[in-house]
Coordinates of C-alpha atoms in Angstrom, one line a residue:
M1 CA -30.7 -29.2 -35.9
S2 CA -30.5 -29.7 -39.2
A3 CA -34.3 -30.8 -39.2
F4 CA -35.3 -27.6 -37.1
L5 CA -33.4 -25.0 -39.8
I6 CA -35.0 -26.7 -43.0
T7 CA -38.4 -26.6 -41.4
L8 CA -38.0 -23.1 -40.5
L9 CA -36.9 -22.4 -44.5
L10 CA -39.5 -24.4 -45.6
S11 CA -42.6 -22.8 -43.4
S12 CA -41.4 -19.3 -45.1
I13 CA -42.6 -20.9 -48.0
V14 CA -46.2 -22.2 -46.3
V15 CA -46.0 -18.7 -44.7
Y16 CA -46.0 -16.9 -48.2
F17 CA -49.4 -19.1 -49.8
L18 CA -51.2 -18.4 -46.1
S19 CA -50.7 -15.0 -46.3
K20 CA -52.2 -14.4 -49.9
A21 CA -54.9 -15.7 -48.9
S22 CA -55.1 -13.8 -45.1
W23 CA -51.9 -12.0 -44.3
K24 CA -52.9 -11.6 -40.9
V25 CA -53.1 -15.4 -40.3
G26 CA -49.4 -15.5 -41.9
A27 CA -48.3 -13.2 -39.7
L28 CA -49.8 -14.9 -36.4
L29 CA -48.2 -18.1 -37.9
N30 CA -44.7 -16.3 -38.3
I31 CA -44.7 -15.1 -34.6
A32 CA -45.8 -18.8 -33.6
I33 CA -42.8 -20.4 -35.3
S34 CA -40.3 -17.9 -34.2
L35 CA -41.7 -18.7 -30.4
F36 CA -40.7 -21.9 -31.2
A37 CA -37.6 -21.3 -32.2
L38 CA -36.8 -19.1 -29.4
F39 CA -38.0 -22.3 -27.2
Y40 CA -36.0 -24.5 -29.5
V41 CA -32.6 -22.3 -28.9
F42 CA -33.1 -22.6 -25.0
T43 CA -33.1 -26.7 -25.4
V44 CA -30.1 -27.5 -27.3
D45 CA -27.4 -28.7 -25.5
V46 CA -24.0 -26.8 -25.9
G47 CA -21.4 -29.0 -27.8
T48 CA -24.1 -30.9 -29.9
T49 CA -22.4 -31.4 -33.6
E50 CA -24.4 -32.6 -36.7
K51 CA -23.2 -33.4 -40.0
I52 CA -26.0 -32.3 -42.5
G53 CA -24.5 -33.1 -45.7
N54 CA -21.4 -33.2 -48.2
F55 CA -20.3 -31.0 -50.3
F56 CA -17.5 -31.9 -53.3
G57 CA -16.0 -33.8 -50.2
Q58 CA -16.4 -31.0 -47.7
N59 CA -18.5 -31.9 -44.4
L60 CA -21.8 -29.9 -44.0
V61 CA -21.5 -29.3 -40.4
L62 CA -23.7 -27.6 -37.6
Q63 CA -22.3 -27.2 -33.9
W64 CA -24.1 -25.3 -31.0
T65 CA -22.1 -23.5 -29.1
N66 CA -22.4 -20.7 -26.2
V67 CA -22.1 -18.4 -29.1
S68 CA -24.8 -19.6 -31.1
F69 CA -27.0 -19.6 -28.3
Y70 CA -26.2 -15.7 -27.4
F71 CA -26.1 -14.4 -31.3
S72 CA -29.7 -16.3 -31.8
L73 CA -31.1 -15.0 -28.5
V74 CA -30.4 -11.6 -29.6
S75 CA -31.5 -12.2 -33.0
L76 CA -34.8 -13.9 -31.9
L77 CA -36.0 -11.0 -29.4
V78 CA -35.4 -8.6 -32.3
I79 CA -37.7 -10.2 -34.8
I80 CA -40.5 -11.6 -32.6
S81 CA -40.6 -8.2 -31.6
V82 CA -40.9 -7.0 -35.5
M83 CA -43.0 -9.7 -36.1
I84 CA -45.8 -8.6 -33.3
F85 CA -45.5 -5.2 -34.4
S86 CA -46.2 -5.8 -38.0
L87 CA -49.5 -7.1 -37.1
K88 CA -51.0 -3.8 -37.5
W89 CA -48.5 -1.9 -39.2
L90 CA -48.6 -4.5 -42.4
E91 CA -52.2 -3.1 -42.8
S92 CA -50.3 -0.2 -44.4
Q93 CA -48.1 -2.2 -46.8
K94 CA -48.3 -3.2 -50.7
Y95 CA -46.3 -6.7 -50.1
K96 CA -47.8 -8.2 -47.2
A97 CA -47.7 -12.2 -48.5
S98 CA -43.7 -11.3 -49.7
F99 CA -42.4 -9.7 -46.3
N100 CA -43.8 -12.1 -44.1
M101 CA -42.1 -14.9 -46.3
F102 CA -38.5 -13.4 -46.2
L103 CA -38.4 -12.2 -42.9
L104 CA -39.0 -15.5 -41.8
M105 CA -36.4 -16.6 -44.1
V106 CA -34.1 -14.2 -42.5
T107 CA -34.9 -15.7 -39.1
A108 CA -33.9 -19.1 -40.2
S109 CA -30.9 -18.3 -42.0
S110 CA -29.7 -16.2 -39.3
I111 CA -29.7 -18.9 -36.7
G112 CA -28.1 -21.2 -39.3
V113 CA -24.8 -18.8 -39.6
F114 CA -24.9 -19.0 -36.1
A115 CA -25.1 -22.6 -35.8
A116 CA -22.7 -23.0 -38.8
G117 CA -19.5 -25.4 -37.5
D118 CA -17.5 -24.8 -40.7
L119 CA -17.3 -21.6 -42.8
L120 CA -18.8 -23.2 -46.1
T121 CA -22.3 -23.7 -43.8
L122 CA -21.9 -20.7 -42.4
Y123 CA -21.6 -19.4 -46.2
I124 CA -25.0 -20.7 -47.5
F125 CA -27.3 -19.5 -44.1
W126 CA -25.0 -16.2 -45.1
E127 CA -26.2 -16.0 -48.8
I128 CA -29.7 -17.1 -47.7
A129 CA -30.0 -13.9 -45.0
V130 CA -28.5 -11.3 -47.1
L131 CA -30.7 -12.3 -50.2
S132 CA -33.6 -12.5 -48.2
S133 CA -33.0 -9.1 -46.3
L134 CA -32.2 -7.5 -49.7
L135 CA -35.6 -8.6 -51.2
I136 CA -37.3 -6.9 -48.5
V137 CA -35.5 -3.5 -48.8
P138 CA -37.1 -2.6 -52.1
M139 CA -40.6 -2.6 -50.7
G140 CA -39.7 0.4 -48.9
K141 CA -40.3 4.1 -49.8
K142 CA -39.2 6.0 -52.8
G143 CA -35.2 5.5 -53.5
S144 CA -35.4 1.8 -51.8
R145 CA -34.6 0.1 -55.3
K146 CA -31.4 2.2 -55.0
A147 CA -30.7 2.0 -51.5
S148 CA -30.8 -1.8 -52.0
V149 CA -28.2 -1.8 -54.6
Q150 CA -26.3 0.1 -53.0
Y151 CA -26.7 -3.0 -49.7
A152 CA -26.1 -5.5 -52.6
V153 CA -22.9 -4.2 -53.5
M154 CA -21.4 -3.8 -49.9
S155 CA -22.8 -7.1 -49.4
A156 CA -20.7 -8.7 -52.2
V157 CA -17.7 -7.0 -51.6
G158 CA -18.0 -9.0 -47.8
T159 CA -18.7 -11.8 -49.8
Y160 CA -15.9 -12.3 -51.9
M161 CA -13.4 -11.1 -49.4
F162 CA -15.2 -14.2 -47.0
I163 CA -14.9 -16.8 -50.2
Y164 CA -11.2 -15.5 -51.0
G165 CA -10.0 -16.1 -47.2
A166 CA -11.9 -20.1 -47.5
F167 CA -10.5 -20.9 -50.3
L168 CA -7.5 -20.1 -49.4
L169 CA -7.7 -22.0 -46.1
M170 CA -9.1 -25.4 -48.5
Q171 CA -6.1 -25.0 -50.4
R172 CA -3.6 -25.0 -47.8
Y173 CA -5.0 -27.2 -45.5
G174 CA -7.5 -29.0 -47.0
T175 CA -10.4 -28.1 -44.4
L176 CA -12.9 -25.6 -43.6
R177 CA -14.1 -27.2 -40.5
L178 CA -13.7 -24.2 -37.7
P179 CA -11.9 -25.9 -34.5
E180 CA -9.4 -27.5 -37.7
I181 CA -8.8 -24.3 -39.4
S182 CA -7.8 -23.1 -36.0
R183 CA -5.4 -25.5 -34.7
H184 CA -3.3 -25.5 -38.4
L185 CA -3.2 -21.4 -38.0
I186 CA -1.6 -21.7 -34.3
S187 CA 1.1 -24.5 -36.0
D188 CA 1.5 -22.4 -39.4
Q189 CA 4.9 -20.7 -39.8
S190 CA 3.7 -18.3 -42.4
M191 CA 2.9 -15.0 -40.9
G192 CA 1.8 -13.4 -44.0
F193 CA -1.1 -16.0 -44.7
K194 CA -2.1 -16.0 -41.6
L195 CA -2.5 -12.1 -41.4
A196 CA -4.5 -12.3 -44.9
I197 CA -6.8 -14.6 -43.8
F198 CA -7.7 -12.4 -40.5
L199 CA -8.4 -9.4 -42.4
L200 CA -10.5 -11.5 -45.1
L201 CA -12.6 -12.9 -42.7
V202 CA -12.8 -9.5 -40.9
A203 CA -13.3 -7.7 -43.8
A204 CA -16.5 -9.5 -44.5
G205 CA -17.6 -8.4 -40.8
V206 CA -17.0 -5.2 -41.4
A207 CA -19.0 -4.8 -44.9
K208 CA -21.8 -6.4 -42.5
S209 CA -21.6 -4.6 -39.5
G210 CA -21.4 -1.1 -41.5
I211 CA -18.1 -0.4 -40.1
F212 CA -16.0 2.2 -41.8
P213 CA -14.7 2.1 -44.6
L214 CA -17.6 0.1 -46.2
H215 CA -20.1 1.7 -43.7
T216 CA -22.1 3.9 -46.8
W217 CA -25.1 1.3 -47.4
L218 CA -26.0 1.6 -43.8
R219 CA -27.8 5.4 -44.2
T220 CA -29.7 4.2 -47.8
A221 CA -31.0 0.7 -46.6
H222 CA -32.5 1.8 -43.1
G223 CA -33.3 4.8 -44.6
K224 CA -35.0 4.0 -47.5
A225 CA -36.3 0.1 -46.0
P226 CA -40.1 -0.2 -44.9
D227 CA -40.0 1.0 -41.8
A228 CA -40.3 -1.8 -39.7
F229 CA -37.7 -4.1 -41.3
S230 CA -35.3 -1.2 -40.4
A231 CA -35.4 -1.9 -37.0
V232 CA -34.1 -5.7 -38.3
L233 CA -31.4 -4.2 -40.2
S234 CA -30.2 -2.3 -37.5
G235 CA -31.0 -4.7 -34.2
Q236 CA -30.1 -8.0 -35.9
L237 CA -28.9 -8.2 -39.4
T238 CA -25.7 -6.0 -38.8
K239 CA -24.8 -8.3 -36.2
L240 CA -24.4 -11.0 -38.3
G241 CA -21.3 -8.6 -39.0
S242 CA -20.5 -8.6 -35.0
Y243 CA -21.1 -12.5 -35.0
I244 CA -18.0 -12.6 -37.8
F245 CA -15.7 -11.0 -35.4
T246 CA -16.2 -13.2 -32.6
V247 CA -15.6 -16.3 -35.2
S248 CA -12.5 -14.5 -36.5
V249 CA -11.3 -14.3 -32.4
A250 CA -12.3 -17.8 -32.3
V251 CA -10.8 -18.8 -35.5
V252 CA -7.6 -16.7 -35.6
P253 CA -6.5 -16.4 -32.1
S254 CA -4.7 -13.1 -32.7
L255 CA -3.0 -13.1 -29.1
K256 CA -1.4 -16.6 -30.1
I257 CA -0.6 -16.1 -33.9
F258 CA 0.5 -12.8 -33.9
S259 CA 2.6 -12.7 -30.7
D260 CA 5.6 -12.1 -33.0
L261 CA 3.9 -9.0 -34.6
T262 CA 4.5 -5.4 -33.3
V263 CA 2.3 -5.0 -30.3
Y264 CA 0.5 -1.7 -28.9
S265 CA -0.7 -1.3 -25.4
G266 CA -0.6 -5.2 -25.3
V267 CA -2.6 -5.7 -28.4
P268 CA -1.3 -7.2 -32.0
L269 CA -0.8 -4.9 -34.8
P270 CA -3.7 -6.6 -36.6
N271 CA -6.1 -5.7 -33.9
Y272 CA -4.9 -2.1 -32.9
I273 CA -6.3 -1.5 -36.7
L274 CA -9.4 -2.8 -36.4
I275 CA -9.3 -0.8 -33.0
I276 CA -8.4 2.6 -35.5
L277 CA -11.3 1.4 -37.4
G278 CA -13.6 1.3 -34.5
N279 CA -12.6 5.1 -33.5
I280 CA -12.9 6.1 -37.1
S281 CA -16.6 4.6 -37.2
I282 CA -17.1 6.5 -33.7
I283 CA -16.4 9.9 -35.1
I284 CA -18.0 9.4 -38.5
G285 CA -20.9 8.3 -37.4
T286 CA -21.4 10.9 -34.8
L287 CA -20.8 13.6 -37.2
M288 CA -23.1 12.6 -40.0
A289 CA -26.0 11.5 -37.9
I290 CA -25.9 15.0 -36.3
K291 CA -26.7 16.7 -39.6
Q292 CA -29.1 14.2 -40.5
D293 CA -33.1 15.9 -41.1
D294 CA -34.3 12.0 -41.7
M295 CA -34.7 10.7 -38.2
K296 CA -34.5 7.2 -39.8
M297 CA -31.1 7.9 -41.3
L298 CA -30.2 9.5 -38.4
I299 CA -30.6 6.7 -36.0
A300 CA -28.9 4.6 -39.1
L301 CA -25.8 6.2 -39.0
S302 CA -25.9 6.0 -34.9
S303 CA -25.3 2.2 -35.9
V304 CA -22.3 2.8 -37.4
A305 CA -20.5 4.6 -34.3
N306 CA -21.9 1.7 -32.1
G307 CA -20.6 -1.0 -34.4
G308 CA -17.1 1.0 -33.6
Y309 CA -17.9 0.5 -29.7
I310 CA -18.7 -3.6 -30.4
L311 CA -15.3 -3.8 -32.8
I312 CA -13.0 -1.9 -30.1
G313 CA -14.4 -4.0 -27.2
L314 CA -14.1 -7.2 -29.4
S315 CA -10.9 -6.2 -31.4
T316 CA -8.9 -5.5 -27.4
V317 CA -9.3 -9.2 -26.4
D318 CA -9.1 -8.5 -23.0
P319 CA -11.4 -10.3 -20.9
L320 CA -13.5 -7.0 -20.2
G321 CA -13.1 -5.2 -23.1
F322 CA -14.6 -8.6 -25.0
E323 CA -17.5 -9.0 -22.2
G324 CA -18.0 -5.0 -23.2
G325 CA -18.1 -5.7 -26.6
M326 CA -20.4 -8.6 -26.4
F327 CA -23.1 -7.0 -23.9
H328 CA -23.1 -4.0 -25.8
I329 CA -24.1 -6.1 -29.0
L330 CA -27.7 -6.9 -27.3
N331 CA -27.6 -3.6 -25.8
H332 CA -27.6 -1.9 -29.1
A333 CA -30.2 -4.9 -30.7
L334 CA -32.7 -4.0 -28.0
A335 CA -32.1 0.1 -28.3
S336 CA -31.9 0.3 -32.1
A337 CA -34.7 -1.9 -32.4
V338 CA -36.9 -0.2 -30.4
I339 CA -36.0 3.6 -31.8
F340 CA -36.9 2.3 -35.2
M341 CA -40.3 0.8 -34.2
A342 CA -41.1 4.1 -32.7
F343 CA -40.2 5.8 -35.9
A344 CA -42.3 3.3 -37.8
A345 CA -45.2 4.3 -35.6
V346 CA -44.7 7.9 -36.3
V347 CA -44.6 7.3 -39.7
Y348 CA -47.9 4.9 -39.3
R349 CA -49.4 8.3 -38.0
T350 CA -47.7 11.5 -39.6
K351 CA -46.6 9.5 -42.7
T352 CA -43.0 11.5 -42.7
T353 CA -39.8 11.0 -41.5
K354 CA -38.5 14.6 -41.8
I355 CA -37.6 15.8 -38.5
S356 CA -38.3 19.3 -40.0
E357 CA -42.1 18.7 -40.2
M358 CA -43.0 17.4 -37.1
G359 CA -43.1 19.0 -33.5
G360 CA -45.4 18.1 -30.3
L361 CA -45.7 14.9 -30.7
I362 CA -45.9 13.9 -27.3
H363 CA -48.8 15.1 -27.0
K364 CA -50.5 12.7 -29.2
M365 CA -48.2 10.0 -28.7
P366 CA -46.8 9.9 -25.1
V367 CA -45.9 6.0 -25.2
T368 CA -44.2 6.4 -28.2
F369 CA -42.3 9.3 -26.7
L370 CA -41.3 7.4 -23.7
V371 CA -40.3 4.2 -24.8
Y372 CA -38.3 6.4 -27.6
L373 CA -36.9 8.4 -24.8
F374 CA -35.6 5.2 -22.5
S375 CA -34.0 3.9 -25.8
I376 CA -32.0 7.0 -26.1
I377 CA -30.8 7.0 -22.8
S378 CA -29.2 3.2 -23.1
L379 CA -28.2 4.0 -26.5
A380 CA -26.3 6.9 -25.3
G381 CA -24.9 5.0 -22.3
I382 CA -26.5 6.9 -19.2
P383 CA -27.6 4.7 -16.1
P384 CA -30.0 3.3 -15.2
M385 CA -30.5 1.5 -18.9
S386 CA -28.3 -1.2 -20.0
G387 CA -26.2 0.7 -22.6
F388 CA -24.1 2.2 -19.7
I389 CA -22.4 -0.9 -18.5
S390 CA -21.8 -2.4 -21.8
K391 CA -19.7 1.0 -22.0
W392 CA -18.5 1.4 -19.0
M393 CA -16.9 -2.2 -19.2
I394 CA -15.1 -0.9 -22.8
Y395 CA -13.8 1.8 -21.1
Q396 CA -12.7 0.1 -18.3
A397 CA -10.5 -2.3 -20.6
L398 CA -9.1 1.1 -22.8
V399 CA -7.7 2.6 -19.8
R400 CA -6.4 -0.4 -18.3
K401 CA -4.6 -1.2 -21.6
G402 CA -3.0 2.4 -21.4
M403 CA -5.2 3.0 -25.1
F404 CA -6.1 6.8 -23.6
I405 CA -6.6 8.2 -26.9
T406 CA -9.6 5.4 -27.9
A407 CA -11.1 6.1 -24.7
F408 CA -11.2 9.6 -25.3
V409 CA -12.8 8.7 -28.8
A410 CA -15.0 6.2 -26.9
F411 CA -16.2 8.9 -24.2
F412 CA -17.0 11.8 -27.6
G413 CA -18.8 9.1 -29.1
S414 CA -21.2 9.0 -26.1
I415 CA -21.4 12.9 -25.8
G416 CA -22.1 12.8 -29.6
S417 CA -24.5 10.1 -29.4
F418 CA -27.0 11.9 -26.6
L419 CA -26.2 15.3 -29.3
Y420 CA -27.6 13.5 -32.5
V421 CA -30.8 11.2 -30.4
F422 CA -31.5 14.7 -28.5
R423 CA -32.5 15.9 -32.2
P424 CA -35.3 13.7 -33.0
L425 CA -36.3 13.9 -29.5
A426 CA -36.8 17.6 -29.7
G427 CA -38.0 17.9 -33.2
V428 CA -40.5 15.1 -33.5
F429 CA -42.1 14.7 -29.6
L430 CA -41.3 18.3 -28.3
G431 CA -42.0 21.7 -29.4
Q432 CA -45.6 23.0 -31.4
L433 CA -47.9 20.7 -32.4
P434 CA -48.5 21.5 -36.4
K435 CA -52.0 21.6 -37.6
K436 CA -51.8 19.1 -39.8
Y437 CA -51.1 16.6 -36.7
K438 CA -54.2 17.8 -34.7
D439 CA -56.1 14.4 -35.0
V440 CA -53.1 11.7 -34.9
K441 CA -53.6 9.4 -32.4
E442 CA -51.3 7.1 -30.4
A443 CA -49.9 4.4 -31.9
P444 CA -52.2 1.1 -31.9
F445 CA -51.5 -1.0 -28.9
I446 CA -50.5 -3.9 -30.6
M447 CA -47.3 -1.9 -32.0
L448 CA -47.0 -0.5 -28.3
T449 CA -46.8 -3.9 -27.1
P450 CA -43.4 -5.1 -28.2
M451 CA -41.5 -1.6 -28.0
V452 CA -42.5 -1.6 -23.8
L453 CA -41.4 -5.4 -23.5
L454 CA -38.0 -4.6 -24.7
V455 CA -37.7 -1.2 -22.8
L456 CA -38.3 -2.7 -19.9
L457 CA -36.1 -5.4 -20.5
S458 CA -33.2 -2.8 -21.4
L459 CA -34.2 -1.5 -18.0
F460 CA -34.2 -4.7 -15.9
L461 CA -30.4 -5.6 -17.6
G462 CA -29.2 -2.5 -16.8
V463 CA -30.1 -3.2 -12.8
W464 CA -29.9 -6.8 -13.3
P465 CA -27.3 -7.9 -15.8
F466 CA -25.5 -10.4 -14.1
P467 CA -27.2 -13.6 -16.1
V468 CA -26.3 -12.2 -19.7
L469 CA -22.5 -11.2 -18.3
Q470 CA -22.4 -15.0 -17.1
R471 CA -23.5 -15.9 -20.2
I472 CA -21.1 -13.9 -21.7
E473 CA -18.1 -15.4 -19.5
D474 CA -18.9 -18.7 -21.0
I475 CA -18.3 -17.6 -24.2
R476 CA -15.1 -15.5 -23.5
M477 CA -14.1 -18.9 -21.7
D478 CA -14.8 -21.2 -24.8
L479 CA -12.6 -18.9 -26.9
G480 CA -9.7 -18.8 -24.5
I481 CA -9.6 -15.4 -23.7
T482 CA -8.6 -15.7 -20.1
P483 CA -6.7 -13.3 -18.2
S484 CA -3.4 -14.1 -16.0
F485 CA -4.5 -12.4 -13.2
K486 CA -8.4 -11.8 -12.3
I487 CA -9.2 -8.2 -14.0
V488 CA -13.1 -8.5 -13.6
E489 CA -14.9 -9.8 -11.0
I490 CA -18.7 -10.4 -11.1
D491 CA -20.5 -11.4 -8.3
K492 CA -24.5 -11.5 -6.6
W493 CA -24.6 -7.5 -6.6
L494 CA -20.9 -5.8 -7.9
I495 CA -19.3 -5.7 -11.0
K496 CA -15.7 -4.9 -10.3
G497 CA -13.4 -3.4 -12.6
F498 CA -9.8 -3.0 -12.5
A499 CA -10.2 1.1 -11.7
G500 CA -13.6 0.8 -10.0
S501 CA -16.4 -1.5 -9.7
W502 CA -20.3 -0.8 -10.5
D503 CA -23.8 -1.3 -8.6
P504 CA -26.4 -1.5 -10.5
V505 CA -28.8 -2.1 -8.3
V506 CA -27.7 1.3 -5.5
V507 CA -27.6 3.6 -9.0
F508 CA -30.8 2.1 -10.4
S509 CA -32.2 3.1 -6.1
L510 CA -30.7 6.4 -6.5
F511 CA -32.4 7.5 -9.7
M512 CA -35.9 6.0 -8.9
T513 CA -35.5 8.3 -5.5
G514 CA -34.6 11.3 -7.6
F515 CA -37.6 10.6 -9.9
I516 CA -39.9 10.2 -7.2
V517 CA -38.3 13.5 -5.2
A518 CA -38.8 15.7 -8.2
Y519 CA -42.3 14.3 -9.3
I520 CA -43.8 15.0 -5.6
L521 CA -42.0 18.7 -5.9
Y522 CA -43.2 19.3 -9.5
S523 CA -46.9 18.3 -8.1
L524 CA -46.9 20.1 -5.1
F525 CA -45.6 23.5 -6.2
P526 CA -47.5 25.9 -9.2
R527 CA -47.3 24.7 -12.4
P528 CA -46.8 27.1 -15.7
K529 CA -49.9 27.9 -17.5
K530 CA -50.7 27.4 -20.8
V531 CA -52.3 30.3 -22.8
D532 CA -52.8 31.1 -26.2
L533 CA -50.1 33.4 -27.7
L534 CA -52.5 35.6 -29.9
A535 CA -54.9 35.5 -26.6
P536 CA -56.0 39.3 -25.6
H537 CA -54.4 40.7 -22.8
E538 CA -56.6 40.6 -19.4
K539 CA -56.5 44.1 -18.3
E540 CA -56.0 46.2 -21.8
G541 CA -58.9 44.0 -23.9
T542 CA -55.8 44.7 -26.6
P543 CA -53.7 42.0 -28.1
V544 CA -50.5 42.4 -26.8
N545 CA -48.2 39.2 -26.5
I546 CA -46.3 39.8 -23.6
Y547 CA -44.0 36.3 -24.4
T548 CA -42.8 37.7 -27.5
G549 CA -42.2 40.7 -26.0
G550 CA -45.1 42.7 -27.7
E551 CA -44.7 41.2 -31.6
F552 CA -47.2 39.8 -33.3
I553 CA -47.3 36.2 -34.1
Y554 CA -49.0 35.5 -37.6
N555 CA -48.0 31.8 -38.0
P556 CA -46.9 30.2 -34.5
D557 CA -46.2 27.0 -36.4
L558 CA -43.1 28.9 -37.9
Y559 CA -41.3 29.2 -34.4
H560 CA -40.5 25.3 -34.0
F561 CA -36.7 24.9 -33.6
N562 CA -36.3 21.9 -35.6
T563 CA -34.4 22.9 -38.8
R564 CA -30.2 22.3 -39.0
F565 CA -30.3 21.9 -35.1
Y566 CA -26.8 22.0 -34.9
A567 CA -26.0 24.2 -37.9
G568 CA -22.9 25.6 -35.5
F569 CA -21.3 22.0 -35.3
E570 CA -22.1 21.4 -39.3
R571 CA -20.3 24.2 -40.3
M572 CA -17.4 23.1 -38.1
Y573 CA -16.8 20.1 -40.6
E574 CA -19.7 20.4 -43.7
K575 CA -16.4 21.4 -45.9
H576 CA -14.5 18.3 -45.3
P577 CA -14.5 15.4 -48.2
S578 CA -16.6 13.1 -47.8
W579 CA -16.1 9.4 -48.2
E580 CA -19.2 8.8 -49.8
K581 CA -18.3 11.3 -52.5
V582 CA -15.0 9.4 -53.0
L583 CA -17.1 6.2 -53.5
N584 CA -19.3 8.0 -55.9
M585 CA -16.4 8.9 -57.7
F586 CA -14.9 5.7 -58.5
A587 CA -18.9 4.0 -59.0
K588 CA -19.1 7.0 -61.8
F589 CA -15.4 6.3 -63.2
F590 CA -16.2 2.7 -63.4
H591 CA -19.7 3.9 -65.0
D592 CA -17.9 5.6 -67.8
I593 CA -15.8 2.6 -68.3
G594 CA -18.5 0.6 -68.5
E595 CA -20.5 2.7 -71.1
W596 CA -17.6 3.1 -73.3
I597 CA -16.9 -0.6 -73.6
H598 CA -20.4 -0.6 -74.6
S599 CA -20.5 1.9 -77.1
W600 CA -17.4 -0.7 -78.7
F601 CA -19.4 -3.9 -78.2
F602 CA -23.0 -2.8 -78.7
K603 CA -22.5 -0.5 -81.7
P604 CA -25.6 -1.1 -84.5
S605 CA -23.5 -2.4 -87.1
P606 CA -22.3 -5.3 -88.4
S607 CA -18.9 -4.8 -89.0
V608 CA -18.4 -4.6 -85.4
Y609 CA -20.1 -7.5 -84.2
T610 CA -18.2 -9.3 -87.1
L611 CA -14.8 -7.9 -86.0
W612 CA -15.2 -9.0 -82.3
M613 CA -16.5 -12.7 -83.2
I614 CA -12.9 -13.0 -85.1
V615 CA -11.3 -11.6 -82.2
T616 CA -13.1 -14.1 -79.6
I617 CA -12.4 -16.8 -82.1
L618 CA -8.4 -16.0 -82.2
L619 CA -8.5 -15.5 -78.5
V620 CA -10.2 -19.2 -77.9
F621 CA -7.4 -20.9 -80.2
W622 CA -4.5 -18.8 -78.7
V623 CA -5.4 -19.9 -75.4
R624 CA -6.7 -23.4 -76.1
W625 CA -2.4 -23.5 -77.6

């Protein structure tokens, strides 16, 4: 495994120099290497362990598990799709060689994170992944550099939490190996220490996943990053945080070590706190997404809400909830990647991300419209797409545990998600086509191909999810999340929960039957006739507009309803306090302190410099004695 990962990392340098000569050759090599990586993850035996070095007495270890395979597969599906999409999209970009290199580095380092057998190895690959993505974000549109700074700050918060937790573990147990840490924590009698480790590790995942309260970087980073890379940020890189959640469940088995703490609905207090954060993330992500006019920022905030679903599912430590959370990781990755690629295709043709500036693109970009439509159906959790199954499993777990408020919040998030994903549908694709877009064409075939394939995969998993669910069940068993009685049963055709069952094949058949019947009726009966709104009346010969009650329309382009789409909802909470404003207030406070200190240390006066030199020398001698 080590040779494989080192080869991937070194290949990124080769890709850079090849891309300097021909960016298409570099992009094709990226795809070939990533396809080889996809083949490789299927060939590695689960349980394979390899020592790759020693760092200050600590062994660096790679260990391939079912968790490693699952997250690597999700990542590679998204990244390979974006690489294929970029074969045409990169034509309009400035930093082609750098983009190719850093994207391959993200690929290699992400697999390294998932294959890490100790916290030090995980940290090394984690930092490579974050740094590589951090260098791609500023390649985007105006404001991307500021967005990359926000991304860096939030990533640093998570990194510091992770490092501090690793130092505490090293100091107490003398090891950073994941299985050994787990054994030590189970036998440790200090509840405060175990709680601190759990919260520190989870905080790193919260920051990377964009969960409240460390969610503010998602909107700007996704919104300002290069359009195609936004699909990687949402569909793949946020899943590094989900992996940390999963590792935390494995390394810090909360049901065992927190059994003496207060338990709510069968969930230990620390996990219950995470479920509350998931609830808040769903509410905030939903309400903030509804009011966005930038389509990329809108879907970025949907990642906050969907991260809440994943956190809730994993934190229940319930077999059905855990499997639902793991399945939602894949479903959200597929849906969000397609949506961001669809938006990148729209921007490729229209040069804007503003919903209020578009409309009627369904006539010019019908395939892009369809892949977006199917993806938002999955994102909103509507059958027959796979997104419904994962949310259904989470709902089942919450109801079984009697967590009805959380179940209601999750259901509210699903309704809200349909509201905010409908806004780009209506504002970008439906309505009237502005005259400036009359010559717009469909996205190139090479850009459509990965989107169509991912949509078909999501549809297939909505009909036949059993291979993935079986792999997730293996993960659950490996992590020791086992029920005392059979709560969920997955057989050849049926998913059985405690309060009901789901037959995806029957549901898909009903949907297809309804679609066919509707299409036949649509074909048989007369269709609406499209007329010019300003055309003369047939009989009178005078310009009368019956559709508008005889009123004249001087500029038909203004009559597409895509500005302040949900103004009624926005008025309900627009005056409520904003968490972003709170963070900006703290940022301004520390900025002012920095300016004040700067004014004292860097005044252009020799006397001030002399004073601080004397103070520094005295402090050094004082510390020495």
